[in-house]
Amino acid sequence: QWIFLGGEFVKKEDAVVSVFDHGFLYGDGVFEGIRVYSGNVFRLDAHLKRLYESAQSIMLKIPYTHEEMTQLIVETIKKNQLESAYIRVVVSRGKGNLGLDPSSCSNPNVIIIAEELSMFPKEFYEQGIKIASVASRRNRPDVLSPQIKSLNYLNNILVKLEANQAGVQEALMLNDQGYVTEGSADNIFIVKNGVIYTPPVYLGALEGITRNAILDVAKAKGFEVKESPFTRHDVYVADEVFLTGTAVEVIAVVEVDGRKIKDGVPGEVTNELLEEFRRIVTTDGVA
Ligand code: PLP
């Protein structure tokens, strides 16, 4: 396995970063998770746009252009001879001194890892998963924007730990007003009376690329789609619930906080959207 690191491809065993890298010391950096399906890098432009916007927001200068990054990602996939893969792009602030001031870091560190993906087991896709709402809240957008995909994922990790403790597969994160936002690393949708709802991102959700793909797919299929706020109650009484994300793709949720959703099996709309999503992922992107 070859990893792009420090401007070259190095073997996995040699892919190590300095303990003085502020990505390690402070979580100072940004990242993206991207999928490759049958040689097609799904919505790569959208992922790179988000990466550059996250970097811009934290005043981190990525030392490659969008086009150069595209080439580097494609090269990483080719070098590892992967047809289907999960790509992790990391840009950290780079090496500096022990103080947190980024001014001491002059060279951002760009890392690209491509590997075969180990996602949820197949049964979870067939039977659906359970989620639970957690005490940790999504950070307020005016304090730290959820649109910044930063290396500082401690809040999301705490949320995941709470889900683990509750014995469920994923967390349901609310904002400080109690509105539903998203999971620890995925967006949430509910279906009620044939209408598809997802929280508007201003409530505190990352504008997921899978989320946007599902919105496109749903509209193209003629569904009514609404980005509007909802609460846990709306989730409990929904006809269907599902999550979307680069890692999970589209996965049905059949139980929320111990409440079975409808019949407790993946819903028809969810399955229809998943099927269509699986169809577009091999064509919508960079081949
Ligand atoms: N929400 C958070 C907090 C995430 O980290 C992710 C993963 O990237 C998502 C949602 C899903 O976004 P995407 O579909 O772009 O992977």
mmCIF file of C-alpha atoms and ligand atoms in Angstrom:
data_model
loop_
_atom_site.group_PDB
_atom_site.id
_atom_site.type_symbol
_atom_site.label_atom_id
_atom_site.label_comp_id
_atom_site.label_asym_id
_atom_site.label_seq_id
_atom_site.Cartn_x
_atom_site.Cartn_y
_atom_site.Cartn_z
ATOM 1 C CA GLN A 1 0.000 0.000 0.000
ATOM 2 C CA TRP A 2 1.304 3.412 -1.072
ATOM 3 C CA ILE A 3 0.521 6.594 0.814
ATOM 4 C CA PHE A 4 1.027 10.095 -0.564
ATOM 5 C CA LEU A 5 2.956 11.986 2.123
ATOM 6 C CA GLY A 6 5.415 14.867 2.084
ATOM 7 C CA GLY A 7 5.168 15.289 -1.689
ATOM 8 C CA GLU A 8 5.899 11.659 -2.602
ATOM 9 C CA PHE A 9 4.553 8.136 -2.409
ATOM 10 C CA VAL A 10 5.852 6.154 0.543
ATOM 11 C CA LYS A 11 5.141 2.614 1.756
ATOM 12 C CA LYS A 12 2.488 2.235 4.472
ATOM 13 C CA GLU A 13 5.157 1.249 7.051
ATOM 14 C CA ASP A 14 7.072 4.447 6.323
ATOM 15 C CA ALA A 15 4.039 6.735 6.366
ATOM 16 C CA VAL A 16 4.643 8.503 9.684
ATOM 17 C CA VAL A 17 4.219 12.139 10.688
ATOM 18 C CA SER A 18 6.137 14.247 13.166
ATOM 19 C CA VAL A 19 4.973 14.551 16.785
ATOM 20 C CA PHE A 20 5.395 18.309 16.214
ATOM 21 C CA ASP A 21 2.738 18.356 13.486
ATOM 22 C CA HIS A 22 -0.064 20.582 14.747
ATOM 23 C CA GLY A 23 -2.545 18.152 13.225
ATOM 24 C CA PHE A 24 -1.359 15.731 15.903
ATOM 25 C CA LEU A 25 -0.814 18.253 18.692
ATOM 26 C CA TYR A 26 -4.017 20.259 18.258
ATOM 27 C CA GLY A 27 -6.210 18.666 15.600
ATOM 28 C CA ASP A 28 -5.270 21.665 13.466
ATOM 29 C CA GLY A 29 -6.087 20.724 9.899
ATOM 30 C CA VAL A 30 -8.857 19.592 7.580
ATOM 31 C CA PHE A 31 -9.842 16.340 5.928
ATOM 32 C CA GLU A 32 -12.147 14.634 3.447
ATOM 33 C CA GLY A 33 -13.442 11.092 3.047
ATOM 34 C CA ILE A 34 -14.148 10.137 -0.552
ATOM 35 C CA ARG A 35 -15.363 6.935 -2.217
ATOM 36 C CA VAL A 36 -14.241 5.267 -5.419
ATOM 37 C CA TYR A 37 -16.776 2.994 -7.100
ATOM 38 C CA SER A 38 -15.612 0.855 -10.065
ATOM 39 C CA GLY A 39 -12.828 3.295 -10.832
ATOM 40 C CA ASN A 40 -15.050 6.371 -10.529
ATOM 41 C CA VAL A 41 -14.195 8.900 -7.798
ATOM 42 C CA PHE A 42 -17.685 9.867 -6.660
ATOM 43 C CA ARG A 43 -18.325 13.625 -6.760
ATOM 44 C CA LEU A 44 -14.626 14.400 -6.355
ATOM 45 C CA ASP A 45 -15.090 18.049 -7.312
ATOM 46 C CA ALA A 46 -17.627 18.579 -4.540
ATOM 47 C CA HIS A 47 -15.319 16.923 -1.991
ATOM 48 C CA LEU A 48 -12.363 19.055 -3.071
ATOM 49 C CA LYS A 49 -14.477 22.204 -3.038
ATOM 50 C CA ARG A 50 -15.432 21.430 0.573
ATOM 51 C CA LEU A 51 -11.794 20.678 1.456
ATOM 52 C CA TYR A 52 -10.597 24.017 0.057
ATOM 53 C CA GLU A 53 -13.448 25.883 1.756
ATOM 54 C CA SER A 54 -12.629 24.257 5.115
ATOM 55 C CA ALA A 55 -8.969 25.219 4.608
ATOM 56 C CA GLN A 56 -9.875 28.786 3.627
ATOM 57 C CA SER A 57 -12.005 29.135 6.746
ATOM 58 C CA ILE A 58 -9.143 28.129 9.067
ATOM 59 C CA MET A 59 -6.538 30.119 7.070
ATOM 60 C CA LEU A 60 -4.706 27.011 5.918
ATOM 61 C CA LYS A 61 -3.111 27.224 2.476
ATOM 62 C CA ILE A 62 -3.202 23.906 0.626
ATOM 63 C CA PRO A 63 0.044 23.796 -1.395
ATOM 64 C CA TYR A 64 -1.668 22.274 -4.475
ATOM 65 C CA THR A 65 -4.351 23.575 -6.788
ATOM 66 C CA HIS A 66 -7.734 21.854 -7.078
ATOM 67 C CA GLU A 67 -6.529 20.319 -10.381
ATOM 68 C CA GLU A 68 -3.258 19.111 -8.875
ATOM 69 C CA MET A 69 -5.144 17.540 -5.962
ATOM 70 C CA THR A 70 -7.458 15.788 -8.430
ATOM 71 C CA GLN A 71 -4.403 14.347 -10.195
ATOM 72 C CA LEU A 72 -2.746 13.289 -6.923
ATOM 73 C CA ILE A 73 -5.892 11.487 -5.775
ATOM 74 C CA VAL A 74 -6.272 9.677 -9.104
ATOM 75 C CA GLU A 75 -2.573 8.743 -8.987
ATOM 76 C CA THR A 76 -2.923 7.379 -5.444
ATOM 77 C CA ILE A 77 -5.793 5.142 -6.548
ATOM 78 C CA LYS A 78 -3.850 3.917 -9.612
ATOM 79 C CA LYS A 79 -0.668 3.313 -7.656
ATOM 80 C CA ASN A 80 -2.609 1.111 -5.234
ATOM 81 C CA GLN A 81 -4.461 -0.625 -8.099
ATOM 82 C CA LEU A 82 -7.832 -0.093 -6.493
ATOM 83 C CA GLU A 83 -11.156 -0.262 -8.321
ATOM 84 C CA SER A 84 -13.268 0.461 -5.282
ATOM 85 C CA ALA A 85 -11.857 2.275 -2.299
ATOM 86 C CA TYR A 86 -12.203 4.797 0.474
ATOM 87 C CA ILE A 87 -9.874 7.792 0.146
ATOM 88 C CA ARG A 88 -8.811 9.886 3.092
ATOM 89 C CA VAL A 89 -7.307 13.270 2.284
ATOM 90 C CA VAL A 90 -5.715 15.086 5.220
ATOM 91 C CA VAL A 91 -4.157 18.523 5.191
ATOM 92 C CA SER A 92 -2.622 19.384 8.544
ATOM 93 C CA ARG A 93 -1.016 22.641 9.618
ATOM 94 C CA GLY A 94 2.360 20.854 9.560
ATOM 95 C CA LYS A 95 5.324 20.979 11.904
ATOM 96 C CA GLY A 96 5.716 23.858 14.345
ATOM 97 C CA ASN A 97 6.765 24.462 17.905
ATOM 98 C CA LEU A 98 4.721 23.355 20.926
ATOM 99 C CA GLY A 99 2.726 26.574 21.146
ATOM 100 C CA LEU A 100 -0.668 26.449 19.510
ATOM 101 C CA ASP A 101 -0.063 29.500 17.318
ATOM 102 C CA PRO A 102 -0.179 28.279 13.701
ATOM 103 C CA SER A 103 2.331 30.992 12.724
ATOM 104 C CA SER A 104 5.152 28.628 13.715
ATOM 105 C CA CYS A 105 4.041 26.109 11.049
ATOM 106 C CA SER A 106 5.317 26.923 7.581
ATOM 107 C CA ASN A 107 4.621 23.742 5.605
ATOM 108 C CA PRO A 108 1.128 22.239 5.563
ATOM 109 C CA ASN A 109 1.274 18.457 5.380
ATOM 110 C CA VAL A 110 -0.794 16.789 2.637
ATOM 111 C CA ILE A 111 -1.600 13.103 3.067
ATOM 112 C CA ILE A 112 -3.651 10.851 0.785
ATOM 113 C CA ILE A 113 -4.556 7.335 1.876
ATOM 114 C CA ALA A 114 -6.512 4.911 -0.322
ATOM 115 C CA GLU A 115 -7.738 1.619 1.026
ATOM 116 C CA GLU A 116 -10.432 -0.953 0.613
ATOM 117 C CA LEU A 117 -13.318 -0.049 2.815
ATOM 118 C CA SER A 118 -14.625 -1.998 5.770
ATOM 119 C CA MET A 119 -18.092 -0.576 6.349
ATOM 120 C CA PHE A 120 -21.022 -1.887 8.339
ATOM 121 C CA PRO A 121 -21.691 -5.621 7.876
ATOM 122 C CA LYS A 122 -24.199 -6.569 5.169
ATOM 123 C CA GLU A 123 -26.894 -7.501 7.740
ATOM 124 C CA PHE A 124 -27.097 -3.903 8.893
ATOM 125 C CA TYR A 125 -28.026 -2.821 5.363
ATOM 126 C CA GLU A 126 -30.620 -5.563 5.073
ATOM 127 C CA GLN A 127 -32.123 -5.189 8.548
ATOM 128 C CA GLY A 128 -31.420 -1.539 9.378
ATOM 129 C CA ILE A 129 -29.621 -0.101 12.402
ATOM 130 C CA LYS A 130 -30.548 1.352 15.776
ATOM 131 C CA ILE A 131 -29.660 4.879 16.849
ATOM 132 C CA ALA A 132 -30.039 6.865 20.061
ATOM 133 C CA SER A 133 -30.073 10.564 20.844
ATOM 134 C CA VAL A 134 -27.122 11.669 22.933
ATOM 135 C CA ALA A 135 -26.490 14.324 25.586
ATOM 136 C CA SER A 136 -23.646 16.001 23.662
ATOM 137 C CA ARG A 137 -24.893 18.795 21.433
ATOM 138 C CA ARG A 138 -23.762 19.844 17.965
ATOM 139 C CA ASN A 139 -21.570 22.905 18.275
ATOM 140 C CA ARG A 140 -23.261 26.191 17.468
ATOM 141 C CA PRO A 141 -22.552 27.292 13.879
ATOM 142 C CA ASP A 142 -21.576 30.778 15.053
ATOM 143 C CA VAL A 143 -18.933 29.310 17.380
ATOM 144 C CA LEU A 144 -17.422 26.682 15.086
ATOM 145 C CA SER A 145 -19.053 26.052 11.748
ATOM 146 C CA PRO A 146 -20.132 22.449 11.146
ATOM 147 C CA GLN A 147 -19.128 23.086 7.517
ATOM 148 C CA ILE A 148 -15.455 23.005 8.536
ATOM 149 C CA LYS A 149 -14.398 19.368 8.257
ATOM 150 C CA SER A 150 -11.559 19.838 10.706
ATOM 151 C CA LEU A 151 -9.247 17.229 12.204
ATOM 152 C CA ASN A 152 -10.674 18.169 15.571
ATOM 153 C CA TYR A 153 -13.454 15.586 15.748
ATOM 154 C CA LEU A 154 -13.568 15.183 19.498
ATOM 155 C CA ASN A 155 -17.187 16.283 19.709
ATOM 156 C CA ASN A 156 -18.167 13.644 17.144
ATOM 157 C CA ILE A 157 -16.090 11.047 18.988
ATOM 158 C CA LEU A 158 -17.852 11.814 22.283
ATOM 159 C CA VAL A 159 -21.146 11.387 20.494
ATOM 160 C CA LYS A 160 -20.028 8.048 19.062
ATOM 161 C CA LEU A 161 -18.914 6.904 22.532
ATOM 162 C CA GLU A 162 -22.364 7.739 23.870
ATOM 163 C CA ALA A 163 -23.922 5.664 21.095
ATOM 164 C CA ASN A 164 -21.580 2.770 21.885
ATOM 165 C CA GLN A 165 -22.519 3.007 25.568
ATOM 166 C CA ALA A 166 -26.194 2.922 24.626
ATOM 167 C CA GLY A 167 -25.563 -0.243 22.606
ATOM 168 C CA VAL A 168 -26.654 1.237 19.277
ATOM 169 C CA GLN A 169 -24.829 1.713 15.991
ATOM 170 C CA GLU A 170 -25.032 5.469 15.611
ATOM 171 C CA ALA A 171 -25.881 8.640 17.530
ATOM 172 C CA LEU A 172 -28.594 11.177 16.880
ATOM 173 C CA MET A 173 -27.156 14.616 17.562
ATOM 174 C CA LEU A 174 -29.356 17.567 18.469
ATOM 175 C CA ASN A 175 -28.413 21.234 18.477
ATOM 176 C CA ASP A 176 -28.620 23.461 21.541
ATOM 177 C CA GLN A 177 -32.299 24.140 20.828
ATOM 178 C CA GLY A 178 -33.112 20.469 20.626
ATOM 179 C CA TYR A 179 -33.586 20.249 16.871
ATOM 180 C CA VAL A 180 -32.246 17.165 15.134
ATOM 181 C CA THR A 181 -29.010 17.855 13.245
ATOM 182 C CA GLU A 182 -27.158 14.713 12.153
ATOM 183 C CA GLY A 183 -25.274 11.602 13.290
ATOM 184 C CA SER A 184 -21.616 11.449 14.350
ATOM 185 C CA ALA A 185 -20.483 11.317 10.710
ATOM 186 C CA ASP A 186 -23.657 11.101 8.643
ATOM 187 C CA ASN A 187 -26.750 13.100 7.773
ATOM 188 C CA ILE A 188 -30.282 12.098 8.716
ATOM 189 C CA PHE A 189 -33.480 11.893 6.672
ATOM 190 C CA ILE A 190 -37.024 11.007 7.633
ATOM 191 C CA VAL A 191 -39.949 10.070 5.415
ATOM 192 C CA LYS A 192 -43.523 10.942 6.424
ATOM 193 C CA ASN A 193 -46.610 10.506 4.232
ATOM 194 C CA GLY A 194 -44.401 10.173 1.159
ATOM 195 C CA VAL A 195 -42.509 13.438 1.802
ATOM 196 C CA ILE A 196 -38.744 13.311 2.448
ATOM 197 C CA TYR A 197 -37.318 15.625 5.120
ATOM 198 C CA THR A 198 -33.754 16.460 6.150
ATOM 199 C CA PRO A 199 -32.610 19.212 8.551
ATOM 200 C CA PRO A 200 -31.411 22.447 6.936
ATOM 201 C CA VAL A 201 -27.650 22.702 7.412
ATOM 202 C CA TYR A 202 -27.917 25.999 9.293
ATOM 203 C CA LEU A 203 -29.247 24.061 12.304
ATOM 204 C CA GLY A 204 -25.800 22.513 12.644
ATOM 205 C CA ALA A 205 -25.300 19.741 10.116
ATOM 206 C CA LEU A 206 -22.449 19.255 7.696
ATOM 207 C CA GLU A 207 -23.664 19.727 4.124
ATOM 208 C CA GLY A 208 -22.954 16.107 3.243
ATOM 209 C CA ILE A 209 -22.127 15.211 -0.318
ATOM 210 C CA THR A 210 -24.115 11.996 -0.002
ATOM 211 C CA ARG A 211 -26.961 14.079 1.470
ATOM 212 C CA ASN A 212 -26.908 16.314 -1.591
ATOM 213 C CA ALA A 213 -26.723 13.319 -3.920
ATOM 214 C CA ILE A 214 -29.785 11.807 -2.208
ATOM 215 C CA LEU A 215 -31.653 15.127 -2.475
ATOM 216 C CA ASP A 216 -30.875 15.113 -6.233
ATOM 217 C CA VAL A 217 -31.904 11.483 -6.636
ATOM 218 C CA ALA A 218 -35.134 11.971 -4.660
ATOM 219 C CA LYS A 219 -36.140 15.047 -6.674
ATOM 220 C CA ALA A 220 -35.320 13.286 -9.946
ATOM 221 C CA LYS A 221 -37.582 10.437 -8.859
ATOM 222 C CA GLY A 222 -40.391 12.914 -8.273
ATOM 223 C CA PHE A 223 -40.455 12.858 -4.477
ATOM 224 C CA GLU A 224 -41.385 15.972 -2.564
ATOM 225 C CA VAL A 225 -38.279 16.938 -0.571
ATOM 226 C CA LYS A 226 -38.142 19.455 2.266
ATOM 227 C CA GLU A 227 -35.161 20.847 4.149
ATOM 228 C CA SER A 228 -36.958 21.831 7.328
ATOM 229 C CA PRO A 229 -36.332 21.623 11.091
ATOM 230 C CA PHE A 230 -37.706 18.669 13.033
ATOM 231 C CA THR A 231 -37.461 17.241 16.538
ATOM 232 C CA ARG A 232 -36.962 13.784 18.028
ATOM 233 C CA HIS A 233 -40.732 13.363 18.175
ATOM 234 C CA ASP A 234 -40.932 13.711 14.396
ATOM 235 C CA VAL A 235 -38.264 11.026 14.063
ATOM 236 C CA TYR A 236 -40.122 8.649 16.435
ATOM 237 C CA VAL A 237 -43.351 8.942 14.444
ATOM 238 C CA ALA A 238 -41.779 8.908 10.970
ATOM 239 C CA ASP A 239 -42.659 6.235 8.419
ATOM 240 C CA GLU A 240 -38.990 5.758 7.580
ATOM 241 C CA VAL A 241 -35.640 7.004 8.855
ATOM 242 C CA PHE A 242 -32.282 6.673 7.147
ATOM 243 C CA LEU A 243 -28.735 8.027 7.337
ATOM 244 C CA THR A 244 -26.428 9.085 4.516
ATOM 245 C CA GLY A 245 -22.668 9.517 4.373
ATOM 246 C CA THR A 246 -19.589 8.684 2.384
ATOM 247 C CA ALA A 247 -18.795 5.754 4.673
ATOM 248 C CA VAL A 248 -22.330 4.435 5.328
ATOM 249 C CA GLU A 249 -23.819 5.387 1.920
ATOM 250 C CA VAL A 250 -27.548 5.058 2.621
ATOM 251 C CA ILE A 251 -28.579 2.962 5.609
ATOM 252 C CA ALA A 252 -32.014 2.403 7.099
ATOM 253 C CA VAL A 253 -32.675 3.156 10.768
ATOM 254 C CA VAL A 254 -35.311 0.889 12.312
ATOM 255 C CA GLU A 255 -35.165 1.930 15.953
ATOM 256 C CA VAL A 256 -34.618 5.344 17.580
ATOM 257 C CA ASP A 257 -34.318 5.716 21.379
ATOM 258 C CA GLY A 258 -36.023 2.349 21.790
ATOM 259 C CA ARG A 259 -38.965 3.319 19.551
ATOM 260 C CA LYS A 260 -39.450 0.987 16.640
ATOM 261 C CA ILE A 261 -39.905 2.933 13.412
ATOM 262 C CA LYS A 262 -43.149 1.708 11.743
ATOM 263 C CA ASP A 263 -42.755 -2.061 11.232
ATOM 264 C CA GLY A 264 -39.121 -2.070 12.258
ATOM 265 C CA VAL A 265 -37.774 -2.943 8.826
ATOM 266 C CA PRO A 266 -36.070 -0.792 6.153
ATOM 267 C CA GLY A 267 -38.688 1.239 4.305
ATOM 268 C CA GLU A 268 -39.610 1.250 0.630
ATOM 269 C CA VAL A 269 -38.483 4.821 -0.052
ATOM 270 C CA THR A 270 -35.139 4.167 1.638
ATOM 271 C CA ASN A 271 -34.579 1.057 -0.461
ATOM 272 C CA GLU A 272 -35.569 2.847 -3.643
ATOM 273 C CA LEU A 273 -33.148 5.712 -2.950
ATOM 274 C CA LEU A 274 -30.344 3.308 -2.010
ATOM 275 C CA GLU A 275 -30.834 1.404 -5.252
ATOM 276 C CA GLU A 276 -30.707 4.591 -7.333
ATOM 277 C CA PHE A 277 -27.717 5.868 -5.347
ATOM 278 C CA ARG A 278 -25.824 2.627 -6.084
ATOM 279 C CA ARG A 279 -26.582 3.225 -9.778
ATOM 280 C CA ILE A 280 -25.271 6.791 -9.988
ATOM 281 C CA VAL A 281 -22.070 6.316 -7.966
ATOM 282 C CA THR A 282 -20.252 4.672 -10.845
ATOM 283 C CA THR A 283 -20.888 7.531 -13.266
ATOM 284 C CA ASP A 284 -21.165 10.786 -11.302
ATOM 285 C CA GLY A 285 -17.553 11.794 -10.696
ATOM 286 C CA VAL A 286 -14.019 11.557 -12.017
ATOM 287 C CA ALA A 287 -13.176 8.355 -13.886
HETATM 288 N N1 PLP B 1 -21.772 14.807 9.040
HETATM 289 C C1 PLP B 1 -20.509 14.751 9.525
HETATM 290 C C2 PLP B 1 -20.207 15.386 10.832
HETATM 291 C C3 PLP B 1 -19.505 14.086 8.788
HETATM 292 O O1 PLP B 1 -18.259 14.033 9.244
HETATM 293 C C4 PLP B 1 -19.854 13.455 7.566
HETATM 294 C C5 PLP B 1 -18.837 12.724 6.810
HETATM 295 O O2 PLP B 1 -18.177 13.247 5.985
HETATM 296 C C6 PLP B 1 -21.171 13.563 7.097
HETATM 297 C C7 PLP B 1 -22.113 14.242 7.866
HETATM 298 C C8 PLP B 1 -21.582 12.983 5.780
HETATM 299 O O3 PLP B 1 -21.057 13.753 4.733
HETATM 300 P P1 PLP B 1 -20.648 13.117 3.341
HETATM 301 O O4 PLP B 1 -21.885 12.560 2.744
HETATM 302 O O5 PLP B 1 -20.095 14.251 2.559
HETATM 303 O O6 PLP B 1 -19.646 12.065 3.634
#
